[in-house]
C-alpha positions as a printed Julia matrix, in Angstrom:
294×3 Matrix{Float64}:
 126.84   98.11   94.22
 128.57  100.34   96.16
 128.59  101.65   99.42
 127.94  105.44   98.24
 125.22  104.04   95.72
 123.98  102.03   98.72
 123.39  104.99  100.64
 122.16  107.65   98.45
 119.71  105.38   97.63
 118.79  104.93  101.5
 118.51  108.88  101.85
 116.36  108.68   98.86
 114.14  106.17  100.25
 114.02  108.14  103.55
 113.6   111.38  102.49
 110.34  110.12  100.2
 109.04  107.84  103.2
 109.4   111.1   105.32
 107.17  112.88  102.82
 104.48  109.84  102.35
 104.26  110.12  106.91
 103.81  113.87  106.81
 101.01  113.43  103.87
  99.55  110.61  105.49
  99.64  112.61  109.25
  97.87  115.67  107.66
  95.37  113.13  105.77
  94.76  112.34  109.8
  94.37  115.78  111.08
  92.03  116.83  108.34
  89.77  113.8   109.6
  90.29  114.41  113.18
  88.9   118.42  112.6
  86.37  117.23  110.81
  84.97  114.83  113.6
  85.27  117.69  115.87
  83.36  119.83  113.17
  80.46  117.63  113.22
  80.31  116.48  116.77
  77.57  118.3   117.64
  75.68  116.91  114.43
  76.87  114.03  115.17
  75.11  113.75  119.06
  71.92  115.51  117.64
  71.11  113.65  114.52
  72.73  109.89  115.64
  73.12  109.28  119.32
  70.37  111.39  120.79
  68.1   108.42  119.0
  67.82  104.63  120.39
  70.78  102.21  119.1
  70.01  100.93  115.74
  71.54   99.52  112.85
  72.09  102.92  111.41
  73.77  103.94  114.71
  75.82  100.96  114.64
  76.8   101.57  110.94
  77.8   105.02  111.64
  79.9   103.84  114.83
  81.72  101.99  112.0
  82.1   104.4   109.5
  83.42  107.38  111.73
  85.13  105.26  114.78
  86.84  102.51  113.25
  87.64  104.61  110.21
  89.69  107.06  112.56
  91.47  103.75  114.25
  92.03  102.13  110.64
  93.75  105.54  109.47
  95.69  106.2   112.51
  97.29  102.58  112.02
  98.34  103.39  108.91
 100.22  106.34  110.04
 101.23  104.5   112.96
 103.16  101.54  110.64
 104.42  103.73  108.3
 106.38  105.56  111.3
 107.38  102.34  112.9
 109.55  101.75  109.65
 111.3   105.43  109.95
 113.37  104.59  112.47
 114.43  101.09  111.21
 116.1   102.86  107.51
 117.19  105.99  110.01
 119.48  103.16  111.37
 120.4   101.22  108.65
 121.71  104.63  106.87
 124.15  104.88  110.02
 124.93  101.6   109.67
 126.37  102.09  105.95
 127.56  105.58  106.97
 129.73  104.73  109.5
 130.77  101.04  108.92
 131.15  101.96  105.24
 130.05   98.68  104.37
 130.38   97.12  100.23
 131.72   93.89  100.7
 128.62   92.5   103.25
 126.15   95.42  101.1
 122.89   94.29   99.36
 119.88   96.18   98.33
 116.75   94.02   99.23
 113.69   96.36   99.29
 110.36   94.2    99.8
 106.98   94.8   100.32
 106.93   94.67  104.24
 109.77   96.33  105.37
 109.8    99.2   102.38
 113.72   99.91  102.78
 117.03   98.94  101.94
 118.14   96.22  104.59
 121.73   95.6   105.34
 122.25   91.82  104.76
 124.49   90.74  107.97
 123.28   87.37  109.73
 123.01   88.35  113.08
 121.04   91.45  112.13
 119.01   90.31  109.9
 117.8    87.47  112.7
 117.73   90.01  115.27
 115.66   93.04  113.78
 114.21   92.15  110.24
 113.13   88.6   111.65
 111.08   90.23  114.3
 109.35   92.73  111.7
 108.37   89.96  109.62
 107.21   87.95  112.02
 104.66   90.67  113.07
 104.16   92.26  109.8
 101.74   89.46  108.6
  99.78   89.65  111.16
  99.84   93.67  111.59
  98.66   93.19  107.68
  95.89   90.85  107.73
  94.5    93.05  110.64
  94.79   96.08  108.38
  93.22   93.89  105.48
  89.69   92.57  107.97
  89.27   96.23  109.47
  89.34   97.28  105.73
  86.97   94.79  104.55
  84.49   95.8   107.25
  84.47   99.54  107.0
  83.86   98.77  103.07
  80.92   96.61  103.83
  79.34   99.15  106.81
  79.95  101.84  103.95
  78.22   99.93  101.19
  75.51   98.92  103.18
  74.38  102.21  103.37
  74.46  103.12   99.87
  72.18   99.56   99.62
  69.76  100.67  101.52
  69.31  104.25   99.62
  68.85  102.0    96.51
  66.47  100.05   98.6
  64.24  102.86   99.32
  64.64  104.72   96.41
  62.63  101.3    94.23
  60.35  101.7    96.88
  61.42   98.36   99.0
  61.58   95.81   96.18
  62.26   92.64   97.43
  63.43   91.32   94.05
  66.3    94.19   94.11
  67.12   93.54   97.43
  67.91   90.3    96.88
  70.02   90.77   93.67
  71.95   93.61   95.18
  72.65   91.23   98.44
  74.17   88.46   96.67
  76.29   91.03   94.23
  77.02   92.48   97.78
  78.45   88.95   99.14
  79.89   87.85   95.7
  81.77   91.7    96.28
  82.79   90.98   99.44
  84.4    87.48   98.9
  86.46   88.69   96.43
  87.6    91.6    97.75
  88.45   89.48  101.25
  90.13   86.76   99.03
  92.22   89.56   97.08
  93.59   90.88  100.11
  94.37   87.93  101.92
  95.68   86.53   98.62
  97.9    89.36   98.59
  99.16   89.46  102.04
 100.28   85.98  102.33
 101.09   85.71   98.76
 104.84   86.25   97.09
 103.24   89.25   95.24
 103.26   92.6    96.96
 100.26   93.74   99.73
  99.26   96.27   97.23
  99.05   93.64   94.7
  95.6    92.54   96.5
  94.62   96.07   97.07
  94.68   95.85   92.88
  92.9    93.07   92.54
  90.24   94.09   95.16
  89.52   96.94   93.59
  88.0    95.43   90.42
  84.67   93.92   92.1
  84.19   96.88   94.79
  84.48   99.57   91.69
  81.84   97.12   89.7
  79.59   97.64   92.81
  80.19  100.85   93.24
  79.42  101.49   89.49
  76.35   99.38   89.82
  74.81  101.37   92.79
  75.92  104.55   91.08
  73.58  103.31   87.64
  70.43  102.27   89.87
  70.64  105.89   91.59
  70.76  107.52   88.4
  68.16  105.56   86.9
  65.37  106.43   89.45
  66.81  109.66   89.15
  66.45  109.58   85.5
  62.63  108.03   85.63
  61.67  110.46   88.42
  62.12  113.52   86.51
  60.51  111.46   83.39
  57.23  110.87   85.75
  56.99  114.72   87.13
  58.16  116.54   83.43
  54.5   118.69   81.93
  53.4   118.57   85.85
  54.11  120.74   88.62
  56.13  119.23   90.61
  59.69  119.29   87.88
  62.87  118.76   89.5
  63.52  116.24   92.3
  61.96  115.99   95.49
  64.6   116.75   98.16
  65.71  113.01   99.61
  65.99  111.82   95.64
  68.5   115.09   95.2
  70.11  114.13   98.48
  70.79  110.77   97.66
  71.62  111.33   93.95
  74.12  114.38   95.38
  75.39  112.09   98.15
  76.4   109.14   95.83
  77.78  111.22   92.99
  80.32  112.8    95.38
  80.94  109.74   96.9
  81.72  107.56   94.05
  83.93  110.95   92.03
  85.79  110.52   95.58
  85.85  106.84   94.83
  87.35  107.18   91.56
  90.11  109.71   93.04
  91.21  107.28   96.05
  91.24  104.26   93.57
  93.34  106.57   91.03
  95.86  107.68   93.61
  96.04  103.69   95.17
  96.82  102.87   91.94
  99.37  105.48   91.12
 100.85  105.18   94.46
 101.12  101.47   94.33
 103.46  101.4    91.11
 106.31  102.65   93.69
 107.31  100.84   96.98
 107.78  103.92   99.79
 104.38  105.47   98.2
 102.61  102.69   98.04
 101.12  103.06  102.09
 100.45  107.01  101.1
  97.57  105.74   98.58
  95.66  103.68  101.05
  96.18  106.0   103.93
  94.78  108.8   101.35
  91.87  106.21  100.09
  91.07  105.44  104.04
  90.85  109.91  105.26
  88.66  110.13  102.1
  86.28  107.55  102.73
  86.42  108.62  106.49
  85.25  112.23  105.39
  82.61  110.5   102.72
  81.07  107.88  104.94
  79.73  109.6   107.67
  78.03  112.19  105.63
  75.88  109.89  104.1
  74.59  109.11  107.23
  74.32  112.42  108.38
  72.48  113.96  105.26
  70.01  111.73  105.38
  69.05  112.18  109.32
  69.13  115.66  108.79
């Protein structure tokens, strides 16, 4: 390959992972004006009230959702600079003979393949990249779980406390959760891509998802049933919250998961899907919450 190849493919690597960061930094802003929209929900219907596990789930959901996005924008900028200079590098040294195109699932950009270089500035990325990863992967896995915890318990009350459904939803909720932990781990420290585990993950959480999604709709379903010929038809107003609630949440569900997926058939786009997944579920969670307390 040569060196002009070499670098219009850099410029069209950076140009793409300039337009993945300025997606993934509005994604942010949209969340951040939407905390500061509901704020002053936010004090009334949550904080005003002792600590509980609700208020400890929403911490979750709103808090560490912000932090969890605002990584991703952070390491997707960290990389900027990094192809900024190895573009230079090929500009001005006009390098072919030393030249190789190496683009891998950490470092998302063509690397210049010189010894000392390589030891001095991709060994240090990789060395942190792992752990910057797995970090990404266990704040992840607990949003998901403060998030689906939630949507458990509206199930819960909807059957009217059954024990017997509580239990079979908790172990599909810890058989769910140990996969989706082992698929992103697996992925991470695997020879596969990251995304590769964000794949993988996805199967179990959507079969949850899906699950919860049928049990709403059912109870929906035998509500209406139980009040048709009487006068009370329609829904009473927490069964149409909750049933309006989880049908936006999982149609948002399905988007994130489509866009992951799309996103994570190309390497500089492949951060833009879960950044994208993350702002949607960090506009979702909260409300369900919030609804409800209202």
């Amino acid at each position: 390959m040569d060196s002009d190849a070499d670098i219009d493919l850099c410029y069209k690597s950076l140009s793409t992972m300039w337009l993945v960061q300025l997606l993934s930094v509005a994604w942010w802003s949209v969340t951040l004006y939407d905390y500061l929209f509901q704020l002053t929900n936010e004090i009334d219907l949550v904080w005003t009230d002792p600590v509980s596990m609700t208020s400890g789930i929403y911490f979750i959901l709103r808090y560490l959702g912000m932090v969890m996005q605002l990584i991703y924008v952070i390491v997707g900028l960290q990389r900027l600079p990094n192809l900024t200079q190895q573009i230079l590098l090929l500009t001005d040294e006009g390098v072919g003979s030393r030249c190789l195109s190496v683009i891998d699932s950490d470092v998302r950009a063509l690397k210049v393949v010189n010894e000392s270089l390589l030891e001095l500035i991709v060994g240090t990325i990789f060395l942190i990249q792992p752990l910057v990863d797995a970090t990404i992967a266990w704040v992840g896995s607990i949003y998901l779980a403060a998030l689906q915890i939630i949507l458990l318990l509206r199930v819960y009350a909807l059957y009217k406390a059954s024990k017997r459904l509580l239990l079979v939803l908790g172990a599909c909720f810890i058989l769910e959760m140990a996969c989706v932990i082992f698929a992103l781990q697996w992925g991470i420290y695997s020879d596969r891509a990251n995304n590769y585990g964000l794949l993988v993950g996805a199967v179990p959480w959507a079969s949850f998802e899906l699950l919860l999604l049928v049990l709403i709709l059912r109870a929906s379903y035998k509500h209406r049933q139980a009040t048709w010929g009487t006068m009370r038809i329609g829904l009473n107003p927490l069964l149409k919250i909750v049933v309006r609630d989880s049908s936006i949440y999982f149609l948002g569900f399905i988007c994130s998961s489509a866009l992951l997926i799309i996103c994570a058939l190309y390497v500089e786009e492949s951060y833009l899907g879960v950044a994208s997944g993350a702002a949607l579920a960090n506009l979702l969670g909260p409300r369900l919450v919030l609804t409800l307390r209202k």
